[in-house]
Amino acid sequence: MSRDINRRELLGRSAAAAVAAGSAVAGATSVRAMEQVAAKAGARAAVPSRRMKLGLVTYNLARDWDLKTIIDRCKEAGIGAVEFRSTHKHGVEPTLSKSERGDVKKRCADGGLVIWGVGSACEYHSPDPAVVTKNIEQTKQFIDLAHDLGAKG
């Protein structure tokens, strides 16, 4: 079941494997070294956190929460980022004015919540070109909204 590969594929795969292996070893070694130096000094190492950080998409769990509830519950649960899906109770939509967008951005920042992105229900698979064009235009509005909110994702 062997397959012949050409020299270009062999070199490419070998280089990719070497980089991946080297990165993993270097990363693990540098973190381990920092931990060992700190332990010898009787201190705790200031190493990068390896803990996974959680975010929330309002699509399921928070679709019926207002903005204050989202911010409060995320803070309580240690959730650091949110993606606002459209048509939910929070009201974060392209129809918000510039000042309302600024208010959402400030309230989230003050609550320690990063706005990761905004999600729409735009679809591009309709056989009707007018529907696709409408969705493309709406997508542009969501891009502007994400920009104004300072979305990171």
Coordinates of N, CA and C in Angstrom, one line a residue:
M1 N 0.8 -1.2 0.0 CA 0.0 0.0 0.0 C 0.9 1.2 0.0
S2 N 2.1 1.1 -0.4 CA 3.0 2.3 -0.4 C 2.7 3.1 -1.6
R3 N 3.0 4.4 -1.5 CA 2.7 5.3 -2.6 C 4.0 6.1 -2.8
D4 N 4.4 6.2 -4.0 CA 5.7 6.9 -4.3 C 5.4 8.4 -4.1
I5 N 6.4 9.1 -3.5 CA 6.3 10.5 -3.4 C 7.5 11.1 -4.0
N6 N 7.4 12.3 -4.5 CA 8.5 13.0 -5.2 C 9.4 13.7 -4.1
R7 N 10.5 14.1 -4.6 CA 11.5 14.8 -3.7 C 10.9 16.0 -3.0
R8 N 10.1 16.8 -3.7 CA 9.5 18.0 -3.2 C 8.6 17.7 -2.0
E9 N 7.8 16.6 -2.2 CA 6.9 16.2 -1.1 C 7.7 15.8 0.1
L10 N 8.7 14.9 -0.1 CA 9.6 14.4 0.9 C 10.2 15.5 1.7
L11 N 10.8 16.5 1.0 CA 11.5 17.6 1.7 C 10.5 18.5 2.5
G12 N 9.4 18.7 1.9 CA 8.3 19.5 2.5 C 7.8 18.9 3.8
R13 N 7.5 17.6 3.7 CA 7.0 16.9 4.9 C 8.1 16.8 6.0
S14 N 9.3 16.6 5.6 CA 10.4 16.5 6.5 C 10.7 17.8 7.2
A15 N 10.6 18.9 6.5 CA 10.8 20.2 7.1 C 9.7 20.5 8.0
A16 N 8.5 20.2 7.6 CA 7.3 20.5 8.5 C 7.4 19.7 9.8
A17 N 7.8 18.5 9.7 CA 7.9 17.6 10.9 C 9.1 18.1 11.8
A18 N 10.2 18.5 11.2 CA 11.3 19.0 12.0 C 10.9 20.3 12.8
V19 N 10.2 21.2 12.1 CA 9.8 22.5 12.7 C 8.8 22.2 13.8
A20 N 7.9 21.3 13.6 CA 6.9 21.0 14.6 C 7.6 20.4 15.9
A21 N 8.5 19.5 15.6 CA 9.1 18.8 16.7 C 10.0 19.8 17.5
G22 N 10.7 20.6 16.8 CA 11.6 21.6 17.4 C 10.9 22.6 18.2
S23 N 9.7 23.1 17.7 CA 8.9 24.1 18.4 C 8.4 23.5 19.7
A24 N 7.9 22.3 19.6 CA 7.4 21.6 20.8 C 8.4 21.5 21.9
V25 N 9.6 21.0 21.5 CA 10.7 20.8 22.4 C 11.2 22.1 23.0
A26 N 11.4 23.1 22.1 CA 11.8 24.4 22.6 C 10.9 25.1 23.5
G27 N 9.6 25.0 23.2 CA 8.6 25.6 24.1 C 8.5 24.9 25.4
A28 N 8.5 23.6 25.4 CA 8.5 22.8 26.7 C 9.8 23.1 27.5
T29 N 10.9 23.1 26.8 CA 12.2 23.3 27.5 C 12.2 24.7 28.1
S30 N 11.8 25.7 27.4 CA 11.9 27.1 28.0 C 11.0 27.3 29.2
V31 N 9.8 26.7 29.1 CA 8.9 26.8 30.2 C 9.4 26.1 31.4
R32 N 9.9 24.9 31.2 CA 10.5 24.0 32.2 C 11.7 24.7 32.8
A33 N 12.5 25.3 32.0 CA 13.7 26.0 32.5 C 13.3 27.2 33.4
M34 N 12.3 28.0 33.0 CA 11.9 29.1 33.8 C 11.4 28.6 35.2
E35 N 10.6 27.5 35.2 CA 10.1 26.9 36.4 C 11.2 26.5 37.3
Q36 N 12.3 25.9 36.8 CA 13.4 25.4 37.6 C 14.2 26.5 38.2
V37 N 14.4 27.6 37.4 CA 15.2 28.7 37.9 C 14.4 29.4 39.1
A38 N 13.1 29.5 38.9 CA 12.3 30.2 39.9 C 12.2 29.3 41.2
A39 N 12.1 28.0 41.0 CA 12.1 27.1 42.2 C 13.4 27.2 43.0
K40 N 14.5 27.3 42.3 CA 15.8 27.4 43.0 C 15.9 28.7 43.8
A41 N 15.2 29.8 43.3 CA 15.2 31.0 43.9 C 14.1 31.1 45.0
G42 N 13.3 30.0 45.2 CA 12.3 30.0 46.1 C 11.1 30.8 45.7
A43 N 10.9 31.0 44.5 CA 9.8 31.8 44.0 C 8.9 31.0 43.0
R44 N 7.8 31.5 42.7 CA 7.0 30.8 41.7 C 7.3 31.4 40.3
A45 N 7.4 30.6 39.3 CA 7.8 31.1 38.0 C 6.7 31.9 37.4
A46 N 7.1 33.0 36.8 CA 6.2 33.8 36.0 C 6.2 33.3 34.6
V47 N 5.6 32.1 34.4 CA 5.5 31.5 33.1 C 4.2 31.7 32.4
P48 N 4.2 31.6 31.1 CA 2.9 31.8 30.5 C 1.9 30.7 30.9
S49 N 0.7 31.1 31.1 CA -0.4 30.2 31.5 C -0.7 29.2 30.5
R50 N -0.8 27.9 30.9 CA -1.1 26.9 30.0 C -2.6 26.5 30.1
R51 N -3.3 27.3 30.9 CA -4.7 27.0 31.1 C -5.5 27.5 29.9
M52 N -6.5 26.7 29.5 CA -7.4 27.1 28.4 C -8.3 28.2 28.9
K53 N -8.5 29.2 28.1 CA -9.4 30.3 28.4 C -10.7 30.1 27.7
L54 N -11.8 30.3 28.4 CA -13.1 30.0 27.8 C -13.7 31.3 27.3
G55 N -14.5 31.1 26.2 CA -15.3 32.2 25.7 C -16.7 31.7 25.5
L56 N -17.6 32.6 25.2 CA -19.0 32.3 25.1 C -19.6 32.8 23.7
V57 N -20.3 32.0 23.0 CA -21.1 32.4 21.9 C -22.5 32.5 22.3
T58 N -23.2 33.6 22.1 CA -24.5 33.7 22.6 C -25.5 32.9 22.0
Y59 N -25.1 32.1 21.0 CA -26.1 31.3 20.1 C -27.0 30.4 20.9
N60 N -26.5 29.7 21.9 CA -27.4 28.8 22.6 C -27.7 29.3 24.1
L61 N -26.6 29.2 24.9 CA -26.8 29.5 26.3 C -27.3 30.9 26.6
A62 N -26.8 31.9 25.9 CA -27.1 33.3 26.3 C -28.0 34.0 25.3
R63 N -28.7 33.3 24.5 CA -29.6 33.9 23.5 C -30.7 34.8 24.2
D64 N -31.1 34.4 25.4 CA -32.2 35.2 26.0 C -31.7 36.1 27.2
W65 N -30.4 36.4 27.2 CA -29.8 37.2 28.2 C -29.6 38.6 27.6
D66 N -29.8 39.6 28.5 CA -29.5 41.0 28.0 C -28.0 41.2 28.2
L67 N -27.5 42.4 27.8 CA -26.1 42.6 27.8 C -25.5 42.6 29.2
K68 N -26.2 43.2 30.2 CA -25.8 43.2 31.6 C -25.7 41.8 32.1
T69 N -26.6 41.0 31.8 CA -26.6 39.6 32.3 C -25.4 38.8 31.7
I70 N -25.2 39.0 30.4 CA -24.0 38.4 29.8 C -22.7 38.8 30.5
I71 N -22.5 40.0 30.7 CA -21.3 40.5 31.3 C -21.2 40.0 32.7
D72 N -22.2 40.1 33.5 CA -22.2 39.6 34.9 C -22.0 38.1 35.0
R73 N -22.7 37.3 34.2 CA -22.5 35.9 34.3 C -21.2 35.4 33.7
C74 N -20.7 36.1 32.7 CA -19.3 35.7 32.2 C -18.3 36.0 33.3
K75 N -18.4 37.1 33.9 CA -17.4 37.5 35.0 C -17.5 36.5 36.1
E76 N -18.7 36.1 36.5 CA -18.9 35.1 37.6 C -18.3 33.7 37.2
A77 N -18.4 33.4 36.0 CA -17.9 32.0 35.5 C -16.5 32.0 35.1
G78 N -15.9 33.2 35.0 CA -14.5 33.2 34.6 C -14.4 33.1 33.0
I79 N -15.4 33.5 32.3 CA -15.4 33.5 30.9 C -14.9 34.9 30.4
G80 N -13.9 34.8 29.6 CA -13.2 36.1 29.2 C -13.5 36.7 27.9
A81 N -14.3 36.0 27.1 CA -14.6 36.6 25.7 C -16.0 36.2 25.3
V82 N -16.5 36.9 24.4 CA -17.9 36.7 23.9 C -18.0 36.9 22.4
E83 N -18.7 36.1 21.7 CA -19.2 36.4 20.4 C -20.7 36.6 20.4
F84 N -21.1 37.8 20.0 CA -22.5 38.1 20.0 C -23.1 37.7 18.7
R85 N -24.0 36.7 18.7 CA -24.8 36.3 17.6 C -26.0 37.3 17.4
S86 N -26.4 37.4 16.2 CA -27.5 38.4 15.9 C -28.8 37.9 16.3
T87 N -29.8 38.8 16.4 CA -31.2 38.5 16.7 C -31.4 38.0 18.1
H88 N -30.5 38.2 19.0 CA -30.6 37.8 20.4 C -31.0 38.9 21.3
K89 N -31.4 38.6 22.5 CA -31.9 39.6 23.5 C -30.9 40.7 23.8
H90 N -29.6 40.4 23.7 CA -28.6 41.4 24.0 C -28.7 42.6 23.1
G91 N -29.2 42.5 21.9 CA -29.4 43.6 21.0 C -28.2 44.2 20.4
V92 N -27.1 43.5 20.4 CA -25.9 43.9 19.7 C -26.0 43.6 18.2
E93 N -26.4 44.6 17.4 CA -26.8 44.5 16.0 C -26.2 45.6 15.2
P94 N -26.2 45.4 13.9 CA -25.7 46.5 13.0 C -26.5 47.8 13.1
T95 N -27.7 47.7 13.6 CA -28.6 48.8 13.7 C -28.2 49.8 14.9
L96 N -27.3 49.4 15.7 CA -26.8 50.2 16.8 C -26.1 51.5 16.3
S97 N -26.4 52.6 16.9 CA -25.7 53.8 16.5 C -24.2 53.8 17.0
K98 N -23.4 54.7 16.5 CA -22.0 54.8 16.9 C -21.9 54.9 18.4
S99 N -22.7 55.7 19.0 CA -22.6 55.9 20.5 C -23.1 54.7 21.2
E100 N -24.1 54.0 20.7 CA -24.5 52.7 21.3 C -23.4 51.6 21.2
R101 N -22.7 51.6 20.1 CA -21.6 50.7 19.9 C -20.5 51.0 20.9
G102 N -20.2 52.2 21.1 CA -19.2 52.6 22.0 C -19.6 52.2 23.5
D103 N -20.9 52.3 23.8 CA -21.4 52.0 25.1 C -21.2 50.5 25.3
V104 N -21.5 49.6 24.3 CA -21.4 48.2 24.4 C -19.9 47.9 24.6
K105 N -19.0 48.5 23.9 CA -17.6 48.2 24.0 C -17.1 48.6 25.4
K106 N -17.5 49.7 25.9 CA -17.1 50.2 27.2 C -17.6 49.3 28.3
R107 N -18.9 48.9 28.2 CA -19.5 48.1 29.3 C -18.8 46.7 29.3
C108 N -18.5 46.1 28.2 CA -17.8 44.8 28.1 C -16.4 45.0 28.7
A109 N -15.7 46.0 28.3 CA -14.3 46.2 28.8 C -14.3 46.4 30.3
D110 N -15.2 47.3 30.8 CA -15.3 47.5 32.2 C -15.6 46.2 33.0
G111 N -16.4 45.3 32.3 CA -16.7 44.0 33.0 C -15.7 42.9 32.8
G112 N -14.5 43.3 32.1 CA -13.5 42.3 31.9 C -13.7 41.4 30.8
L113 N -14.6 41.7 29.9 CA -15.1 40.8 28.8 C -14.6 41.3 27.5
V114 N -13.8 40.5 26.8 CA -13.3 40.8 25.5 C -14.4 40.4 24.5
I115 N -14.6 41.3 23.5 CA -15.6 41.1 22.5 C -14.8 40.4 21.4
W116 N -15.0 39.1 21.2 CA -14.2 38.3 20.2 C -14.8 38.5 18.8
G117 N -16.1 38.6 18.7 CA -16.6 38.7 17.3 C -18.1 38.9 17.4
V118 N -18.7 39.0 16.2 CA -20.1 39.1 16.0 C -20.5 38.0 15.0
G119 N -21.6 37.4 15.2 CA -22.1 36.4 14.2 C -23.4 36.7 13.6
S120 N -23.5 36.5 12.4 CA -24.8 36.8 11.7 C -25.4 35.5 11.2
A121 N -26.6 35.7 10.6 CA -27.3 34.5 9.9 C -27.2 34.7 8.4
C122 N -26.2 35.4 8.0 CA -26.1 35.7 6.5 C -25.7 34.4 5.8
E123 N -26.4 34.1 4.7 CA -26.1 32.9 3.9 C -25.9 33.3 2.4
Y124 N -25.1 32.5 1.8 CA -24.6 32.9 0.4 C -24.9 31.8 -0.6
H125 N -25.8 30.9 -0.3 CA -26.1 29.8 -1.2 C -27.4 29.8 -1.9
S126 N -28.1 30.9 -1.8 CA -29.4 31.0 -2.5 C -29.2 31.1 -4.0
P127 N -30.1 30.4 -4.8 CA -30.0 30.5 -6.2 C -30.4 31.9 -6.8
D128 N -31.0 32.7 -5.9 CA -31.5 34.0 -6.3 C -30.3 35.0 -6.0
P129 N -29.8 35.6 -7.1 CA -28.7 36.6 -6.9 C -29.0 37.8 -6.0
A130 N -30.3 38.2 -6.0 CA -30.7 39.3 -5.2 C -30.5 39.0 -3.7
V131 N -30.9 37.8 -3.3 CA -30.8 37.3 -1.9 C -29.3 37.3 -1.5
V132 N -28.4 36.8 -2.4 CA -27.0 36.7 -2.1 C -26.4 38.1 -1.9
T133 N -26.8 39.0 -2.8 CA -26.4 40.4 -2.8 C -26.8 41.1 -1.5
K134 N -28.0 40.8 -1.1 CA -28.5 41.4 0.2 C -27.7 40.9 1.4
N135 N -27.4 39.6 1.4 CA -26.6 39.0 2.5 C -25.2 39.5 2.5
I136 N -24.6 39.8 1.3 CA -23.3 40.3 1.3 C -23.3 41.7 1.8
E137 N -24.3 42.5 1.5 CA -24.4 43.9 2.1 C -24.6 43.8 3.6
Q138 N -25.4 42.9 4.0 CA -25.6 42.8 5.5 C -24.3 42.3 6.2
T139 N -23.5 41.5 5.5 CA -22.2 41.0 6.1 C -21.3 42.2 6.2
K140 N -21.3 43.1 5.3 CA -20.5 44.3 5.4 C -20.9 45.2 6.6
Q141 N -22.2 45.2 6.9 CA -22.6 45.9 8.1 C -22.1 45.2 9.4
F142 N -22.1 43.9 9.4 CA -21.6 43.2 10.6 C -20.1 43.4 10.7
I143 N -19.4 43.5 9.6 CA -17.9 43.8 9.7 C -17.7 45.2 10.3
D144 N -18.5 46.1 9.9 CA -18.4 47.5 10.5 C -18.7 47.4 12.0
L145 N -19.7 46.7 12.4 CA -20.1 46.5 13.8 C -18.9 45.9 14.6
A146 N -18.3 44.8 14.0 CA -17.2 44.2 14.7 C -16.1 45.2 14.9
H147 N -15.8 45.9 13.9 CA -14.7 46.9 13.9 C -15.0 48.0 15.0
D148 N -16.2 48.5 15.0 CA -16.6 49.5 16.0 C -16.6 49.0 17.5
L149 N -16.8 47.7 17.6 CA -16.8 47.1 19.0 C -15.4 46.7 19.4
G150 N -14.5 46.8 18.5 CA -13.1 46.3 18.8 C -12.9 44.8 18.9
A151 N -13.8 44.1 18.1 CA -13.7 42.7 18.1 C -12.3 42.2 17.8
K152 N -11.9 41.1 18.4 CA -10.5 40.6 18.3 C -10.4 39.4 17.3
G153 N -11.5 38.7 17.1 CA -11.5 37.5 16.3 C -11.7 37.7 14.8

